[in-house]
Short mmCIF file of C-alpha atoms and ligand atoms in Angstrom, two decimals:
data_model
loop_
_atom_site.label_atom_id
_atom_site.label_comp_id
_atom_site.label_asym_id
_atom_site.label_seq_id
_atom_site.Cartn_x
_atom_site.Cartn_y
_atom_site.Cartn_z
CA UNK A 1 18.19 -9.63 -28.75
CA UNK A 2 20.92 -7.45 -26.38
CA UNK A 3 21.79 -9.59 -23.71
CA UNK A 4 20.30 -8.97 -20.57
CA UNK A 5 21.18 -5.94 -18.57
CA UNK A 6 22.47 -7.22 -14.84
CA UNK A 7 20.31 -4.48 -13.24
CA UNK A 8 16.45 -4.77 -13.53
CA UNK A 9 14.38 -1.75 -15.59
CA UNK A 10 11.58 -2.84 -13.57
CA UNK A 11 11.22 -4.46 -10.27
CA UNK A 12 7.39 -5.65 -8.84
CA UNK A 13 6.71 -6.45 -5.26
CA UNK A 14 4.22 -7.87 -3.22
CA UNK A 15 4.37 -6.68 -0.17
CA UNK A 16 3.63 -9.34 2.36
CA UNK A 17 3.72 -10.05 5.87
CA UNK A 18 2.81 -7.06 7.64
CA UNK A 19 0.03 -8.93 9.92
CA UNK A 20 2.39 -11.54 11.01
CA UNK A 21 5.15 -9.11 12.03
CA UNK A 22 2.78 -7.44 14.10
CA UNK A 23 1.27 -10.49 15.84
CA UNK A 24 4.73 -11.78 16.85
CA UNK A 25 4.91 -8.24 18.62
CA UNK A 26 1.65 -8.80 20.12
CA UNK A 27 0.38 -5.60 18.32
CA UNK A 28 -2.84 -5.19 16.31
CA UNK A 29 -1.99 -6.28 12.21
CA UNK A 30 -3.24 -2.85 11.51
CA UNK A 31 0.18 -1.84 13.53
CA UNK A 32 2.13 -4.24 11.07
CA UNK A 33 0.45 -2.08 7.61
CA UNK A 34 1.53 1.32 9.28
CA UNK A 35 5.35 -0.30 9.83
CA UNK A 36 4.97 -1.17 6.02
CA UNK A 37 5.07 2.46 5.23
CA UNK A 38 8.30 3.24 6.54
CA UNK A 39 9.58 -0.26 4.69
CA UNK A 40 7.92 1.63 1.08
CA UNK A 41 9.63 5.00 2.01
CA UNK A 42 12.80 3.04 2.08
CA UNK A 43 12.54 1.18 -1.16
CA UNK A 44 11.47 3.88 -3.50
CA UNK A 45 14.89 5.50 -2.03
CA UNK A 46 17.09 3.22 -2.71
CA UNK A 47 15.79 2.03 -6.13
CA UNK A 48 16.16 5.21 -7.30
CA UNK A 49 19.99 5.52 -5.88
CA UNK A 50 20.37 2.08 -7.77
CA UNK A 51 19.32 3.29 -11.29
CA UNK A 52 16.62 1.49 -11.67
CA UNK A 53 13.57 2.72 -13.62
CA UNK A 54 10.47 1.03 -13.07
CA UNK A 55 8.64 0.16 -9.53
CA UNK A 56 5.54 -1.83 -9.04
CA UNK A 57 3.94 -1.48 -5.67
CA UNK A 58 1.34 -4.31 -4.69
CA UNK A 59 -0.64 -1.86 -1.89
CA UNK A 60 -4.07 -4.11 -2.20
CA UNK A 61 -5.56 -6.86 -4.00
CA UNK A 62 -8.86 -7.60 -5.41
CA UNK A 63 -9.35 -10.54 -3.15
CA UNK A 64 -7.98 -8.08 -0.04
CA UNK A 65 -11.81 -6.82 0.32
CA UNK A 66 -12.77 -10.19 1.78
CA UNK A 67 -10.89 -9.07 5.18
CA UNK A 68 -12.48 -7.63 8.30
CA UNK A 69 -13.87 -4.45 7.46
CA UNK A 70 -11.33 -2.68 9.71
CA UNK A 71 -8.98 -3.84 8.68
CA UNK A 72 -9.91 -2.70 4.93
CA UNK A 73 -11.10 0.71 6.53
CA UNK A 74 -7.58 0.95 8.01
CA UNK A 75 -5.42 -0.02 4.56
CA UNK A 76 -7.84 2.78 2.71
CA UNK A 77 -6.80 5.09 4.87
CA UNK A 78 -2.98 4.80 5.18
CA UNK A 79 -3.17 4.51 1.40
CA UNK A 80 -5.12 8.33 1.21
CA UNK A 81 -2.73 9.85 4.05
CA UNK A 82 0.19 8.04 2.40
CA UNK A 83 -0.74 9.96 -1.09
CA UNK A 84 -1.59 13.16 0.62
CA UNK A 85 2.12 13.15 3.03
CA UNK A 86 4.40 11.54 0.22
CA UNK A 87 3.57 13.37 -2.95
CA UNK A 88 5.63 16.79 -2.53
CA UNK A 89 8.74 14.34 -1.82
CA UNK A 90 8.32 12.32 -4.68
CA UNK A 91 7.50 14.68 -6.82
CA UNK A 92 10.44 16.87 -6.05
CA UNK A 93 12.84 13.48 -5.74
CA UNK A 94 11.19 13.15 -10.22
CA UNK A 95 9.41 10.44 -9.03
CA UNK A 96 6.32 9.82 -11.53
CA UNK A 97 3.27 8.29 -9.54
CA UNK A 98 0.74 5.92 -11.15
CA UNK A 99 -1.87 3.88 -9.65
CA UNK A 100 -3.51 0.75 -11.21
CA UNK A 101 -6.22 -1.26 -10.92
CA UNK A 102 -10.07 -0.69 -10.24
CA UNK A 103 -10.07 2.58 -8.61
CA UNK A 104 -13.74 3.19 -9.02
CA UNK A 105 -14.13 1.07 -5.78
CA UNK A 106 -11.93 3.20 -4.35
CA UNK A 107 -13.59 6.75 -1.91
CA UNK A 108 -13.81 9.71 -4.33
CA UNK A 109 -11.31 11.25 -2.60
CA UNK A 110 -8.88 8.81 -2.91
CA UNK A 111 -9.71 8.61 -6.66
CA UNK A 112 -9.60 12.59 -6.81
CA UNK A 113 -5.85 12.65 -5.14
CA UNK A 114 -4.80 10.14 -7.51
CA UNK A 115 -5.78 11.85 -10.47
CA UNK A 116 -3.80 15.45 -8.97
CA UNK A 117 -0.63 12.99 -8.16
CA UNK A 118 -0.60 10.94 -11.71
CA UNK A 119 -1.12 14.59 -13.47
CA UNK A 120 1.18 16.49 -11.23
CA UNK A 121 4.40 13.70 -11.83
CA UNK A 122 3.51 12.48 -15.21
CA UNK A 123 6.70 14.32 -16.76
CA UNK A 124 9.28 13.05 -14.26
CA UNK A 125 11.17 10.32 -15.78
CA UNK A 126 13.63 9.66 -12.74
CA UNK A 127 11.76 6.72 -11.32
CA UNK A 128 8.04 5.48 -12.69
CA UNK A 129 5.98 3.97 -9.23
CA UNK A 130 3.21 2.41 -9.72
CA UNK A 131 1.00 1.63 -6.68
CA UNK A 132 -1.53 -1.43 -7.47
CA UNK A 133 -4.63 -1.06 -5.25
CA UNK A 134 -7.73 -3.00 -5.93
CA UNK A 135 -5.78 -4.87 -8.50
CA UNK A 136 -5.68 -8.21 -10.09
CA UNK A 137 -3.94 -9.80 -12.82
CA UNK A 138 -7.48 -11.26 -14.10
CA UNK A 139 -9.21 -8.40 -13.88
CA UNK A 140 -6.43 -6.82 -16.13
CA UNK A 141 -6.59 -9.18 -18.53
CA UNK A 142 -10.30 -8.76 -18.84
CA UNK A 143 -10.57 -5.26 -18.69
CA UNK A 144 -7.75 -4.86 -21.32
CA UNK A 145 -9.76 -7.05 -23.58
CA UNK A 146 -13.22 -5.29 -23.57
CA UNK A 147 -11.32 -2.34 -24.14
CA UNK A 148 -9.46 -3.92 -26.74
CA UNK A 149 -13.12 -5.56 -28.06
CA UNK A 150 -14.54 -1.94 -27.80
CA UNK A 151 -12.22 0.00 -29.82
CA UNK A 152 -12.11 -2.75 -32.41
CA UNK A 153 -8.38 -3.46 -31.71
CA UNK A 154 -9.31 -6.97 -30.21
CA UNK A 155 -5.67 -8.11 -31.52
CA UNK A 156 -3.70 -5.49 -29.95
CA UNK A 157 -5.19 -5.65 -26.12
CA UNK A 158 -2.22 -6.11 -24.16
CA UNK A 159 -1.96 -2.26 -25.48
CA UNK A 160 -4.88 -1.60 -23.10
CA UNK A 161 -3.25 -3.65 -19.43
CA UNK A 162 -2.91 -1.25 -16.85
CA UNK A 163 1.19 -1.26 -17.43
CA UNK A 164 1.01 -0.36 -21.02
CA UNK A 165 3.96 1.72 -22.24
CA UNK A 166 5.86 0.43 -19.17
CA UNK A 167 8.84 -2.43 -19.84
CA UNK A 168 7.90 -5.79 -18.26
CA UNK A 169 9.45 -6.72 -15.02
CA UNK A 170 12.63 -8.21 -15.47
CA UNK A 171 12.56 -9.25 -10.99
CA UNK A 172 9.84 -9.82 -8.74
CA UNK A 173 9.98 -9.67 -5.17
CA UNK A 174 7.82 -11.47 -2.47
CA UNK A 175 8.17 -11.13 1.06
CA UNK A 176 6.85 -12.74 4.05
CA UNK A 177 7.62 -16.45 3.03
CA UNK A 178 4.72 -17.43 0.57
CA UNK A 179 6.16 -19.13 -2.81
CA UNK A 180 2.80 -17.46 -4.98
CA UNK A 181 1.82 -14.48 -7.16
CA UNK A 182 -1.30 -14.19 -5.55
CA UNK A 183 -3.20 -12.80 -8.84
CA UNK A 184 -0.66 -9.77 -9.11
CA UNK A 185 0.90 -9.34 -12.88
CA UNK A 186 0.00 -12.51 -14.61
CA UNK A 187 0.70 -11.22 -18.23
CA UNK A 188 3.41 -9.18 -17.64
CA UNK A 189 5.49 -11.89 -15.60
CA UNK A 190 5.90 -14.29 -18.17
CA UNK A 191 9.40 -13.91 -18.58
CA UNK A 192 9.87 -12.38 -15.22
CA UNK A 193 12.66 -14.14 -12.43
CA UNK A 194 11.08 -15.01 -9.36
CA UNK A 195 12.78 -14.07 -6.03
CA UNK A 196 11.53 -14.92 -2.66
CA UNK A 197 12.29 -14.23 0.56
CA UNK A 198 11.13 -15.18 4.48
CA UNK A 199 11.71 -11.43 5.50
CA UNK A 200 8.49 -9.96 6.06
CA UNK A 201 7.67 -6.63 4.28
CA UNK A 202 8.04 -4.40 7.61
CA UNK A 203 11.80 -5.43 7.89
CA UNK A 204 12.55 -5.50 4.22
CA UNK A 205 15.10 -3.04 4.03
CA UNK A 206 17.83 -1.97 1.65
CA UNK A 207 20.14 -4.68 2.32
CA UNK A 208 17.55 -7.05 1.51
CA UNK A 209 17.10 -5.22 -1.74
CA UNK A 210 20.43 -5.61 -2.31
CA UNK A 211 20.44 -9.37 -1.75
CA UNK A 212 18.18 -9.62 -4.28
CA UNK A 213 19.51 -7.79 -7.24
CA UNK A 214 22.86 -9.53 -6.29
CA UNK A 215 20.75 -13.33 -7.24
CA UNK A 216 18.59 -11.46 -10.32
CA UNK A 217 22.87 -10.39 -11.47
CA UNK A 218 23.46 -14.43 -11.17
CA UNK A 219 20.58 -15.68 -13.23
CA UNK A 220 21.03 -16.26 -17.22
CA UNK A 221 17.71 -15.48 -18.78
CA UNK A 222 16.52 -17.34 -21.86
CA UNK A 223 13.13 -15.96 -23.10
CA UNK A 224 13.05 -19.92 -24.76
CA UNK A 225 16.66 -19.80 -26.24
CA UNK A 226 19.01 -22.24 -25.46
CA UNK A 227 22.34 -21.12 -23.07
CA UNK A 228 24.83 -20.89 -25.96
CA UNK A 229 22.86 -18.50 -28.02
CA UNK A 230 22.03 -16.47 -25.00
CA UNK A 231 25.69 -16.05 -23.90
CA UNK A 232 26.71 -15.86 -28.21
CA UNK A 233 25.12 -12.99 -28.49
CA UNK A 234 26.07 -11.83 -24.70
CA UNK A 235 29.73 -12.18 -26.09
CA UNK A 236 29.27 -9.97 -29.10
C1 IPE B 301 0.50 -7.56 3.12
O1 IPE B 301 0.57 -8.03 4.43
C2 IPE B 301 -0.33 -6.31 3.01
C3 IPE B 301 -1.63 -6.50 2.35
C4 IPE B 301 -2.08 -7.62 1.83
C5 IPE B 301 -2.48 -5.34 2.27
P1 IPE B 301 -0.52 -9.00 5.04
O2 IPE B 301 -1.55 -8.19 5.74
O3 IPE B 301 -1.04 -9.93 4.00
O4 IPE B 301 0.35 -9.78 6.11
P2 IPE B 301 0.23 -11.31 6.49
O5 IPE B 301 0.41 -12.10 5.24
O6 IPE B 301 -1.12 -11.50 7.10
O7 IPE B 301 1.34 -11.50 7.47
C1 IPE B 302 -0.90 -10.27 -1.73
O1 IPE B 302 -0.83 -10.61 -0.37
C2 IPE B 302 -1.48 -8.91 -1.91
C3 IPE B 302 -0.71 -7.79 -1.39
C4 IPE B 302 0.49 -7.84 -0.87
C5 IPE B 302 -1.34 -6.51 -1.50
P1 IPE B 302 -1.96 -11.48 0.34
O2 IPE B 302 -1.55 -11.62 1.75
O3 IPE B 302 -3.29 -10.91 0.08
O4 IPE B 302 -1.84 -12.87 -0.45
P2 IPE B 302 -2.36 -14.33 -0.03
O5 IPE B 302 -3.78 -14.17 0.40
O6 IPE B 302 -1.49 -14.80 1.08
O7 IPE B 302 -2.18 -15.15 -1.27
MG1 MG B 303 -0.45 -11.78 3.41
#
């Protein structure tokens, strides 16, 4: 096995902590998801000026239709102006766009724009973003499998999660405090380092970013090997 590379290929982040910032401004948590857009704008820049290949986006969960309705409304919303304001930029930047998850939940237009974006980027190979909306890690595994079961490949389902094709993440990313995954990419994070952080997703900003790759650099990853192999082979 090559040792591993000190920059991530893939980097997956749960965005968290938009109400909160708002409420310590006194301002709506609706105010706090529209900050969170500049704080997205931000990172896709400066993951792309840092080489690295591979960006997974946790926009909504399958559990985040249990909030207040406007709140939901709201998120919908900023997602569908988000696609429909962001796409020329990306697309011109060679940004490829994915979403993933259960997007027949999602407004026909929504689904509709997603299709035009995925089709539209699918050959740019600068950066690959995936957005996660109405995803969980469960209903991945689940809906890989009866895919799997369905095409009589039941051995080969992890061929049919919604990241297939893409590398693992090597980093994840949570902001706003919380030490959990919060059903996001429970396959593909077996092997995946674990970085926290108090900042809460509205502030997160490139020097944050930076903080982190600088701790993912310091950690020695195993995959179930012991130190002196990993570094043996590091050493050539
Ligand atoms: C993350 O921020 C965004 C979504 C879950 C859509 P939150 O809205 O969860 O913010 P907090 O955790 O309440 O502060
Ligand atoms: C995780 O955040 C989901 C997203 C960031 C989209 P939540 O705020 O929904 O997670 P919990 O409820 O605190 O675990
Ligand atoms: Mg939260």
């Amino acid at each position: 096995m090559p040792p591993a590379p000190k920059v991530p290929l893939h980097i997956a982040v749960v965005m968290d902590g938009n109400g909160r910032w708002a409420q310590r401004r006194m301002l709506p948590r609706v105010a706090g998801h529209r900050q969170g857009v500049e704080s997205v704008r931000s990172i896709i820049r400066v993951v792309g000026e840092r080489g690295i290949r591979h960006l997974t986006l946790f926009a909504f969960s399958s559990e985040n239709w249990q909030r207040p309705a406007d709140e939901v409304g709201f998120l919908m919303e900023l997602f569908l102006r988000a696609l429909r304001e962001e796409m020329d930029r990306l697309h011109d930047s060679g940004v490829r766009f994915s979403a993933i998850g259960d997007l027949s939940r999602l407004a026909p237009e929504t689904q509709q724009l997603i299709e035009e974006a995925q089709a539209r980027t699918a050959a740019n190979d600068r950066l690959w973003l995936n957005v996660a909306v109405n995803y969980g890690g469960r209903w991945d595994i689940a809906q890989a499998v009866a895919r799997a079961v369905a095409a009589g490949r039941s051995h080969a389902f992890p061929d049919y999660l919604a990241l297939a094709g893409q590398p693992d993440p090597d980093l994840f990313i949570r902001t706003g405090g919380e030490r959990r995954v919060s059903n996001f990419l429970l396959w593909q994070m077996a092997y995946t380092e674990l970085y926290f952080t108090d900042v809460l997703w509205p502030e997160f900003g490139a020097e944050d970013l930076e903080q982190a790759l600088a701790w993912y650099a310091g950690r020695e990853r195993r995959f179930g090997m012991t130190g002196e192999q990993v570094r043996e082979v590091a050493g050539g």
